[in-house]
Short mmCIF file of C-alpha atoms in Angstrom, two decimals:
data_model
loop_
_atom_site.label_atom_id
_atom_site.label_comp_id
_atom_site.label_asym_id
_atom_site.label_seq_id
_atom_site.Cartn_x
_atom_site.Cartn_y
_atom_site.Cartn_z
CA UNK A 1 148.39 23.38 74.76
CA UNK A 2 146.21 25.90 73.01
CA UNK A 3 142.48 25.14 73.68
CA UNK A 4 140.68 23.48 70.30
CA UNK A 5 137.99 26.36 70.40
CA UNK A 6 138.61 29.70 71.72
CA UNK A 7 135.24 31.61 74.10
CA UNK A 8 134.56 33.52 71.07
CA UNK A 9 134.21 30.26 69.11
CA UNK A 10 132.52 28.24 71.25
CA UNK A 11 129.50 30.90 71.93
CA UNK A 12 129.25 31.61 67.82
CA UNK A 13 128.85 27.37 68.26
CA UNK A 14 125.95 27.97 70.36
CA UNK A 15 124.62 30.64 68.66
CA UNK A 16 124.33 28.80 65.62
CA UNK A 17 123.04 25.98 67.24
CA UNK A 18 120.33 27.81 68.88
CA UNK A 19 119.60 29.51 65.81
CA UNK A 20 119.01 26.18 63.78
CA UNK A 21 117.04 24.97 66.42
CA UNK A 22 115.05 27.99 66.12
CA UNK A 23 114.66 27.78 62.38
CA UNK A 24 113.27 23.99 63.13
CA UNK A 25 109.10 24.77 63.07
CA UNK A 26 107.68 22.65 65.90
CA UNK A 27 105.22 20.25 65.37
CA UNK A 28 101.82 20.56 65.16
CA UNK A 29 100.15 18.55 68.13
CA UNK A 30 97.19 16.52 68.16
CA UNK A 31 95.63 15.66 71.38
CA UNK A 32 93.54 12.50 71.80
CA UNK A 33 91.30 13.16 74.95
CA UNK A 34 89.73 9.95 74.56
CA UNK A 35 88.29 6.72 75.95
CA UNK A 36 90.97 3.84 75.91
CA UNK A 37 88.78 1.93 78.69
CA UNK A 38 85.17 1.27 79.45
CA UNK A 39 82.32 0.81 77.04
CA UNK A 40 82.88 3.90 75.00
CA UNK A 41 86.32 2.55 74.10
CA UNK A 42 84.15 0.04 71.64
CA UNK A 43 83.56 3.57 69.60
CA UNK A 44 86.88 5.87 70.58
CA UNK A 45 89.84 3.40 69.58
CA UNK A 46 88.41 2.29 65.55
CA UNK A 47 87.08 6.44 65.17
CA UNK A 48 91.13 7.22 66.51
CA UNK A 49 92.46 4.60 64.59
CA UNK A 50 91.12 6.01 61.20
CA UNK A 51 92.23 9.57 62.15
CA UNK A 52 95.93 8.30 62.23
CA UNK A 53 95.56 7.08 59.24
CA UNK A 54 94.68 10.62 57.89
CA UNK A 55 97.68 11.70 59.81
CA UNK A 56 99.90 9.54 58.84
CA UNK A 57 99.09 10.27 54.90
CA UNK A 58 99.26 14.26 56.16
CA UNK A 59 103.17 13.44 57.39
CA UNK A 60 104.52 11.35 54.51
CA UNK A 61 103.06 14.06 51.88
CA UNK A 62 105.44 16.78 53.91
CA UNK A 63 103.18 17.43 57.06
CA UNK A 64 100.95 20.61 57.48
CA UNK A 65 102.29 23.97 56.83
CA UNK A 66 105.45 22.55 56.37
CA UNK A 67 105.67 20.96 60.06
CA UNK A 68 104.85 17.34 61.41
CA UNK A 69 101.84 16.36 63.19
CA UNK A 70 102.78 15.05 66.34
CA UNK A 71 99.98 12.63 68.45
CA UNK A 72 99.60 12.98 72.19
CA UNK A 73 96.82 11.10 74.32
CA UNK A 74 95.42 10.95 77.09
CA UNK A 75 92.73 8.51 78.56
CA UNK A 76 89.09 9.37 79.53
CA UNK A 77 88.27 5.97 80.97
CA UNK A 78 84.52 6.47 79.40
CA UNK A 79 83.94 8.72 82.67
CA UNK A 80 82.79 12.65 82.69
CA UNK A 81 85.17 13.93 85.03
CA UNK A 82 88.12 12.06 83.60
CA UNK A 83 87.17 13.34 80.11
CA UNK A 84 87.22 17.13 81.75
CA UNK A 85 91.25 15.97 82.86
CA UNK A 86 92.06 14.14 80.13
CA UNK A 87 91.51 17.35 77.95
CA UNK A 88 93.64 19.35 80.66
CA UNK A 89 96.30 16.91 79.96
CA UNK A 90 96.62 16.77 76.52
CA UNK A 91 96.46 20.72 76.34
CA UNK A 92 99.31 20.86 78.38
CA UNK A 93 101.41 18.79 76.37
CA UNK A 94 100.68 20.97 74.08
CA UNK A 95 97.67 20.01 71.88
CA UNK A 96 96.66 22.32 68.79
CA UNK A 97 93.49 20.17 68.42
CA UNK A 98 91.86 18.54 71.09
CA UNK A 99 90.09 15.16 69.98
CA UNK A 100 87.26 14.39 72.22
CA UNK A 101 85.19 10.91 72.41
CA UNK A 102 82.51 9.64 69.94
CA UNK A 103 79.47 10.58 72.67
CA UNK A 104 78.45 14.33 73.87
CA UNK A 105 78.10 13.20 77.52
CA UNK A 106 81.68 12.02 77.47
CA UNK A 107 83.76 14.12 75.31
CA UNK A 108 82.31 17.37 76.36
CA UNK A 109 84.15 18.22 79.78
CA UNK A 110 87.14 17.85 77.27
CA UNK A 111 85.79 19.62 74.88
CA UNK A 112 84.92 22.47 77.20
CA UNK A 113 88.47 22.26 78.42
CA UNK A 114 89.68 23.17 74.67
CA UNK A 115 86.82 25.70 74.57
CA UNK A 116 88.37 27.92 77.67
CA UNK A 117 92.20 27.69 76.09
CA UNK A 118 90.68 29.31 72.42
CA UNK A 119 91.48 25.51 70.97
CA UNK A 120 89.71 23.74 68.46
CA UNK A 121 88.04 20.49 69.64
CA UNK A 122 86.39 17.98 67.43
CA UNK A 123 84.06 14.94 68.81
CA UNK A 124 85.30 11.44 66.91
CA UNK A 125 81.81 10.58 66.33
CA UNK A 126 79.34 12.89 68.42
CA UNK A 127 75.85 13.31 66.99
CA UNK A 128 74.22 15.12 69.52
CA UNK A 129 73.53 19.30 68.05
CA UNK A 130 75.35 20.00 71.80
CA UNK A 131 78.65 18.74 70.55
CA UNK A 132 79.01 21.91 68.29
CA UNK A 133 78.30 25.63 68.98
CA UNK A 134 74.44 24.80 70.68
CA UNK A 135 76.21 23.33 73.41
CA UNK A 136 79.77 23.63 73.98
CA UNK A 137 80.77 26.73 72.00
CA UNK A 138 82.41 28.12 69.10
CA UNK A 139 85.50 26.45 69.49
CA UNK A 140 83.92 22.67 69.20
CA UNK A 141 82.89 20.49 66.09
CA UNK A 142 81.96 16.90 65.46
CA UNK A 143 83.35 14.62 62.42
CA UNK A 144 80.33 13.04 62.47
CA UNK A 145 76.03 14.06 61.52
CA UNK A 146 73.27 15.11 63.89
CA UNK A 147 71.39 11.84 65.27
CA UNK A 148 68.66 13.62 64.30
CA UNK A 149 69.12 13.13 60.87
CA UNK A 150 69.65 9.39 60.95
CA UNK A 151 66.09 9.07 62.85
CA UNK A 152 64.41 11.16 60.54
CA UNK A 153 66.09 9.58 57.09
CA UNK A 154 65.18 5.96 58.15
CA UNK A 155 61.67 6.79 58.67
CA UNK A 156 61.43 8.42 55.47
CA UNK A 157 63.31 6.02 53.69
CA UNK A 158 60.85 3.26 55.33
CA UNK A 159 57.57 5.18 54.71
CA UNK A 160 58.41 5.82 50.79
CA UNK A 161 60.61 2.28 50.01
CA UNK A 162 58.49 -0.01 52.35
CA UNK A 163 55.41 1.55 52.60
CA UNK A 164 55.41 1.50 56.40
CA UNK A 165 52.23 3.19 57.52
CA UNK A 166 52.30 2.54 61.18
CA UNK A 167 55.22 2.32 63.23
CA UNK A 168 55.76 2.05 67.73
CA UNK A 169 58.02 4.00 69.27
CA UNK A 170 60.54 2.61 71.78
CA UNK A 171 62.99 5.09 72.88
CA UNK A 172 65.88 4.04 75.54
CA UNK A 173 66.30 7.33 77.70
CA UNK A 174 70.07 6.59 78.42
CA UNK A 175 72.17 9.20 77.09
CA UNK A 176 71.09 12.15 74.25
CA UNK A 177 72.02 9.79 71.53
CA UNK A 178 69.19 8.07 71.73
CA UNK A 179 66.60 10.75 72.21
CA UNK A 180 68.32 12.70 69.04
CA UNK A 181 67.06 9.61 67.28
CA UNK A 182 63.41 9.90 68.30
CA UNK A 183 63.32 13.48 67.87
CA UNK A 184 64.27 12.95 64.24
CA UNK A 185 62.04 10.50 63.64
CA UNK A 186 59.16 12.61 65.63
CA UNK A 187 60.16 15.45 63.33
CA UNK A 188 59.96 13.74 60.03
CA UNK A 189 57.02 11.36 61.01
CA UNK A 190 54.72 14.59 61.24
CA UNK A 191 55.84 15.20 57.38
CA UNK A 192 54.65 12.06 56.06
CA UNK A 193 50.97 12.34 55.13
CA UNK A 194 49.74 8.45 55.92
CA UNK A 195 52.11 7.49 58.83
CA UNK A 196 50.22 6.49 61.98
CA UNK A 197 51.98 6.45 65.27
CA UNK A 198 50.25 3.78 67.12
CA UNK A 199 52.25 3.67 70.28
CA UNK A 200 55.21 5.25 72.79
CA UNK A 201 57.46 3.43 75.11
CA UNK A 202 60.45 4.61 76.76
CA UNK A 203 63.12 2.47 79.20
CA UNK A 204 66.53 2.68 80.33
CA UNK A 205 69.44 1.38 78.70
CA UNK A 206 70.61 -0.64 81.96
CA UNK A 207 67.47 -2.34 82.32
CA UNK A 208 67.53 -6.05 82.02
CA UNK A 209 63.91 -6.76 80.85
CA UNK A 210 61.50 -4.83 78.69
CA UNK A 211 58.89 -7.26 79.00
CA UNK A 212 56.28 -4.26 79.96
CA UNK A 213 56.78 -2.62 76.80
CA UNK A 214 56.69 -5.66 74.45
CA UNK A 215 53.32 -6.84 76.35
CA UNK A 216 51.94 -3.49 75.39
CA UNK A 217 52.89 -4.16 71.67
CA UNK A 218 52.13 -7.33 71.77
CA UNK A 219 48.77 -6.07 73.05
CA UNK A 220 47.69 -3.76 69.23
CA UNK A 221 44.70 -4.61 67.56
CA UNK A 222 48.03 -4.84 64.26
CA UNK A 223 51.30 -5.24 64.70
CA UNK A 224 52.84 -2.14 63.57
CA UNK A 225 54.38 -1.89 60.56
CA UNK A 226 57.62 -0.70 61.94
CA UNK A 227 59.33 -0.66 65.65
CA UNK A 228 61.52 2.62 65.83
CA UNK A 229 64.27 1.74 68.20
CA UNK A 230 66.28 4.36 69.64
CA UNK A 231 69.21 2.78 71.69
CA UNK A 232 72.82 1.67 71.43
CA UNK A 233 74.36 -1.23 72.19
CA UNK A 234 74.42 -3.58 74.68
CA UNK A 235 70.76 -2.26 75.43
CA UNK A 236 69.54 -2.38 71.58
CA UNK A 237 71.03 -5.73 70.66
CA UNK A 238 69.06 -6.97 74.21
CA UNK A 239 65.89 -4.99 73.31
CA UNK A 240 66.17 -6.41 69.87
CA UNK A 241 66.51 -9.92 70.96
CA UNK A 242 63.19 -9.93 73.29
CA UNK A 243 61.46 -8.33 70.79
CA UNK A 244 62.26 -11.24 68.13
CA UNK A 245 61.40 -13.69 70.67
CA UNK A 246 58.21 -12.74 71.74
CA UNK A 247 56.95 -12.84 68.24
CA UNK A 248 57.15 -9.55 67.03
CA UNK A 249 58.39 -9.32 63.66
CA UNK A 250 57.84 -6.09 62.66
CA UNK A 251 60.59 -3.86 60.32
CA UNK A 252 62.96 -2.78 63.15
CA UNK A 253 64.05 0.88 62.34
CA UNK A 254 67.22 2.44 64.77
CA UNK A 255 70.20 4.80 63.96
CA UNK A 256 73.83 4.02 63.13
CA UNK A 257 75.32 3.18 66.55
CA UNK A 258 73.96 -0.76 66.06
CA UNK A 259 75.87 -0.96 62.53
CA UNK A 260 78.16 -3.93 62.45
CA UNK A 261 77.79 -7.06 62.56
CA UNK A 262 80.15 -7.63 66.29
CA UNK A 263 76.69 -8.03 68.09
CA UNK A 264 74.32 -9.89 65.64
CA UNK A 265 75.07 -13.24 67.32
CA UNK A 266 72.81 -12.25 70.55
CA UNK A 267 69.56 -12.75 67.94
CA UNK A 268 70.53 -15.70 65.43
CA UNK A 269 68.93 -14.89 62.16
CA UNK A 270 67.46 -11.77 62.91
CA UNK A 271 66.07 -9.78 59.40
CA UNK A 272 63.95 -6.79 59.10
CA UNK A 273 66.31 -4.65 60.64
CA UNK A 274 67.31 -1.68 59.01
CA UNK A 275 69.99 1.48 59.75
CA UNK A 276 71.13 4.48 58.10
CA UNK A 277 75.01 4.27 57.55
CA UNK A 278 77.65 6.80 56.40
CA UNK A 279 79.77 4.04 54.57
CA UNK A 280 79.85 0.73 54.38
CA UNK A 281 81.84 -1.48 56.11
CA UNK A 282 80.93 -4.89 54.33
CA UNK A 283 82.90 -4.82 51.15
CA UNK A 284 79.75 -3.08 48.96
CA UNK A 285 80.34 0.41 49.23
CA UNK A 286 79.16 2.09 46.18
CA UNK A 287 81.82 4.57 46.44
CA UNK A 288 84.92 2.48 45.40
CA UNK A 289 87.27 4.60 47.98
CA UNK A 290 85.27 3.33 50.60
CA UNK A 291 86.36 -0.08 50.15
CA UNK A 292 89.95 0.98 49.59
CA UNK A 293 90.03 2.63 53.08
CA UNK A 294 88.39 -0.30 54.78
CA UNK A 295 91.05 -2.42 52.90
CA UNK A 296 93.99 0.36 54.34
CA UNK A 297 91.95 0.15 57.94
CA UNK A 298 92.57 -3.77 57.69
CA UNK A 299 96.79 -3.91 56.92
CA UNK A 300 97.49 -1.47 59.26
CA UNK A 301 94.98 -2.24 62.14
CA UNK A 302 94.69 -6.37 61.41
CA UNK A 303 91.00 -6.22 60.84
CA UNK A 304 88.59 -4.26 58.91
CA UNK A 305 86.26 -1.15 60.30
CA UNK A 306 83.67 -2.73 62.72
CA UNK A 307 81.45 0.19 62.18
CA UNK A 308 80.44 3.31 59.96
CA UNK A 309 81.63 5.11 63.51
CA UNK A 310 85.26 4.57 62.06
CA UNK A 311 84.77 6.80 59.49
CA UNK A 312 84.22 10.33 60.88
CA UNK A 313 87.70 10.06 62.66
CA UNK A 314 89.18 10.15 59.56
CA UNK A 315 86.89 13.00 57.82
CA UNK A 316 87.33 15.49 61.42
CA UNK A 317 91.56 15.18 60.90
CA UNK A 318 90.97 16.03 56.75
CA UNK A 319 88.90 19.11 57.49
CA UNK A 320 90.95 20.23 60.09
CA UNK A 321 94.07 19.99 57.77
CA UNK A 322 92.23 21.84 55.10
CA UNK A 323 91.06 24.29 57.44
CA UNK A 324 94.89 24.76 58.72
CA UNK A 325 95.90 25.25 55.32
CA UNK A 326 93.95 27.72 53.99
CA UNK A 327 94.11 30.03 57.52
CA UNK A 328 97.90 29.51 57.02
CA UNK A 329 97.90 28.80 61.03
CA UNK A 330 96.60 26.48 63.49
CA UNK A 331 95.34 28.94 65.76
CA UNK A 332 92.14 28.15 67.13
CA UNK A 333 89.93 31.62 65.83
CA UNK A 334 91.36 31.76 62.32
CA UNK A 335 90.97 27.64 61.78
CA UNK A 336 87.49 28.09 63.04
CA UNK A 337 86.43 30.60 60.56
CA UNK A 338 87.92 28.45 57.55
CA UNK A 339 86.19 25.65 58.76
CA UNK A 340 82.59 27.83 58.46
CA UNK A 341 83.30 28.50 55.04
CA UNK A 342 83.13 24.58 54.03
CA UNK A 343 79.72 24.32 52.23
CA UNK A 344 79.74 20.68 50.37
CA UNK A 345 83.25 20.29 50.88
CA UNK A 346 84.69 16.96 49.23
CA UNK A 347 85.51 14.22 51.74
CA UNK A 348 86.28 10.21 50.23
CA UNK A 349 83.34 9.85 52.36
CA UNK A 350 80.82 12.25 50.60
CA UNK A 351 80.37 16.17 51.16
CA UNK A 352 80.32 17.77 54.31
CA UNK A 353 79.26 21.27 55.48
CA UNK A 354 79.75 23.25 58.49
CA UNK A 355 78.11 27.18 58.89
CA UNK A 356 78.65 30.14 61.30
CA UNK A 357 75.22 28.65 62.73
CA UNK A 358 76.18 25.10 62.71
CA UNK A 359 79.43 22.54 63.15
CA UNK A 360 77.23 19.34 62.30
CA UNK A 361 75.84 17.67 59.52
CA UNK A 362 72.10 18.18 59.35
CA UNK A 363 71.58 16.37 55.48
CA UNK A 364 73.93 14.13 53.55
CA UNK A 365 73.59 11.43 51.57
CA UNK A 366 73.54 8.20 53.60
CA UNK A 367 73.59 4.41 52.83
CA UNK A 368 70.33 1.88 54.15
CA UNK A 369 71.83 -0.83 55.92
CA UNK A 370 69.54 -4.37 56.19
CA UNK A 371 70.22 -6.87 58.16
CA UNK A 372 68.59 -10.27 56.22
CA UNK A 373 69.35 -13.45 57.82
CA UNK A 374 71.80 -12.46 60.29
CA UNK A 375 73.95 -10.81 57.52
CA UNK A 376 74.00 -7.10 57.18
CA UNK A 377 74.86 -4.80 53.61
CA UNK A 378 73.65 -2.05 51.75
CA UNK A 379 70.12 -2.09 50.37
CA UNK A 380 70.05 1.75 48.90
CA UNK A 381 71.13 5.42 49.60
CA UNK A 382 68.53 8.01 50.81
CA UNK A 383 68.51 11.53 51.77
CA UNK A 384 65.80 13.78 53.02
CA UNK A 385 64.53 16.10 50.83
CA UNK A 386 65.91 19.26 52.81
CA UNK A 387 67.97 19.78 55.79
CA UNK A 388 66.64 18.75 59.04
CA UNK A 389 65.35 21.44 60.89
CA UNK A 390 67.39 22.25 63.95
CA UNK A 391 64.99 23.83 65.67
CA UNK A 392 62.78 20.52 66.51
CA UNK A 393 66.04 19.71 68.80
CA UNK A 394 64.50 21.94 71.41
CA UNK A 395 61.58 20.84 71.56
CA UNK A 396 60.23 18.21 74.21
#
């Protein structure tokens, strides 16, 4: 019997098939170096969860330079040195961007990992000036602003909207978040003409009682105007709740990592707390597309954003698209130098800007978050009148 395919046949079969297989462009690869355990997970999984929706919407409109995005992860466990391997994982499997965790201190080793292979890595939600070119390198972005910038434009906001003249200082020395947020209020408070600073505290996030600090409050001639509290939670919503019940009800100022409304049950009925916010997450967005992404976040995820920290997952995977496109490759150099060249660039979120001297916001427009009864939602929008200055960052 005559074989069905002859040697000659069989390797022009192969050929072919090779060829086609060739002419298939591989997929562009995300990789998520990011925390799926521990406390930062709070902040990593809603941030990660809003970037694949952005890549999701890339793939059914055709994908990115005509090929697929394709998600790999790896998790950090909200540790340093597992960050550093989680990024060595997900660059082996082949990662085009590397997508480090919402904090410096934790998605830098990861980031730096990106850094030494020439890829682009962008923080979920960092707001430290480190997660960019001051600290990890050229290769490293954030989706999010400097913290600096939320400490500064709540002070302002406070100083012209609620004529706060006098404010204390209480700044939890836990992690660069929260001194970013002091040093932008520092920063701004020396701009405003009337503003007294009548007091400076500092503690660590894992301590269980601040009573020392409140007694010195509590000890002022006047209660101060305003409280600036720089801290995340669990430490802010516990600071929060001893301040309340010692008496002092002074206008509580902090940045955006205590939006939502998850925690507000520790301090029943607390008001007079206020927070700068990128978006809102309560249904009163002024920007209308706001709302419909929270409403998108909801179907797909069973439950709408629990923070403004979703949001800048979303905006990092939509300027690294753009970026793609216009360098025509995903490369790390050529990306990098597109994404420079955004000045105001359009986001459903507001404009965003990145420079050959910066990869962070240092001045948008953001929403003023009050909480009034135990209920948080938007009270205004404020901006500062020109960028912050990144040199105050090095000081102190």
């Amino acid at each position: 019997m005559r074989p069905l395919f002859t040697r000659t046949a069989l390797a022009a079969l192969a050929l072919a098939a090779c060829t086609a297989a060739q002419a298939q462009p591989k997929d562009l690869v995300i990789g998520f170096a990011t925390a799926r355990s521990g406390w930062l997970e709070a902040y990593d999984t809603p941030a990660r969860n809003a970037a694949m929706i952005r890549i999701n919407e890339i793939n059914a409109a055709g994908g990115l330079l005509g090929r697929k995005l394709r998600v790999v992860e790896s998790d950090s466990k909200t540790d340093r040195a597992q960050s550093a391997k989680a990024g060595l994982d997900v660059l082996d499997q082949g990662a085009d961007l590397v997508v480090t965790s919402c904090d410096y201190d934790f998605g830098a080793p990861a980031a730096i990992e990106a850094q030494k292979k020439g890829k682009v890595a962008f923080f979920l939600c960092a707001e430290d000036i480190k997660a960019g070119l001051q600290g990890v390198g050229k290769m490293a972005f954030t989706g999010s602003l400097l913290n600096a910038v939320q400490g500064a434009t709540v002070i302002d906001w406070a100083y012209n909207r609620r004529k706060v003249r006098s404010a204390y200082v209480l700044e939890d020395t836990a992690i660069e978040y929260n001194k970013g947020i002091c040093k932008g209020f520092a920063a701004q408070a020396k701009t405003l003409p009337e503003l007294k600073i009548v007091g400076q505290d500092t503690f660590k996030g894992g301590d269980a009682s601040i009573a020392a600090q409140v007694s010195r409050i509590k000890a002022l001639p006047t209660p101060p105007d305003a409280i600036m509290l720089c801290s995340v939670i669990p430490a802010a919503a516990s600071a929060v709740k001893q301040l309340r019940a010692a008496g002092i009800n002074s206008l509580i100022l902090n940045g955006s990592a205590v939006d939502g409304s998850y925690w507000l049950d520790s301090v029943p009925g607390l008001s007079n707390f206020v927070v700068p916010v990128q978006g809102s997450i309560y249904g009163d967005d002024p920007n209308p597309k706001v709302e419909a992404f929270n409403k998108t976040y909801a179907t797909q995820y069973g439950g709408r954003p629990s923070s403004t920290y979703v949001y800048p997952g979303y905006i990092l995977i939509d300027l690294w698209a753009k970026a793609v496109e216009r360098a025509k490759s995903a490369d790390g150099a050529p990306v990098v130098a597109q994404l420079e060249k955004m000045n105001a660039e359009p986001t459903i979120f507001g404009p965003r800007s990145f420079s050959p001297a910066l990869h962070i916001q240092n001045n948008i427009p953001l929403l003023i978050s009050e909480v009034k009864n135990g209920k948080p939602g938007i009270v205004d929008k404020w901006q500062l009148a020109k960028p912050f200055p990144v040199a105050e960052l090095a000081k102190r």
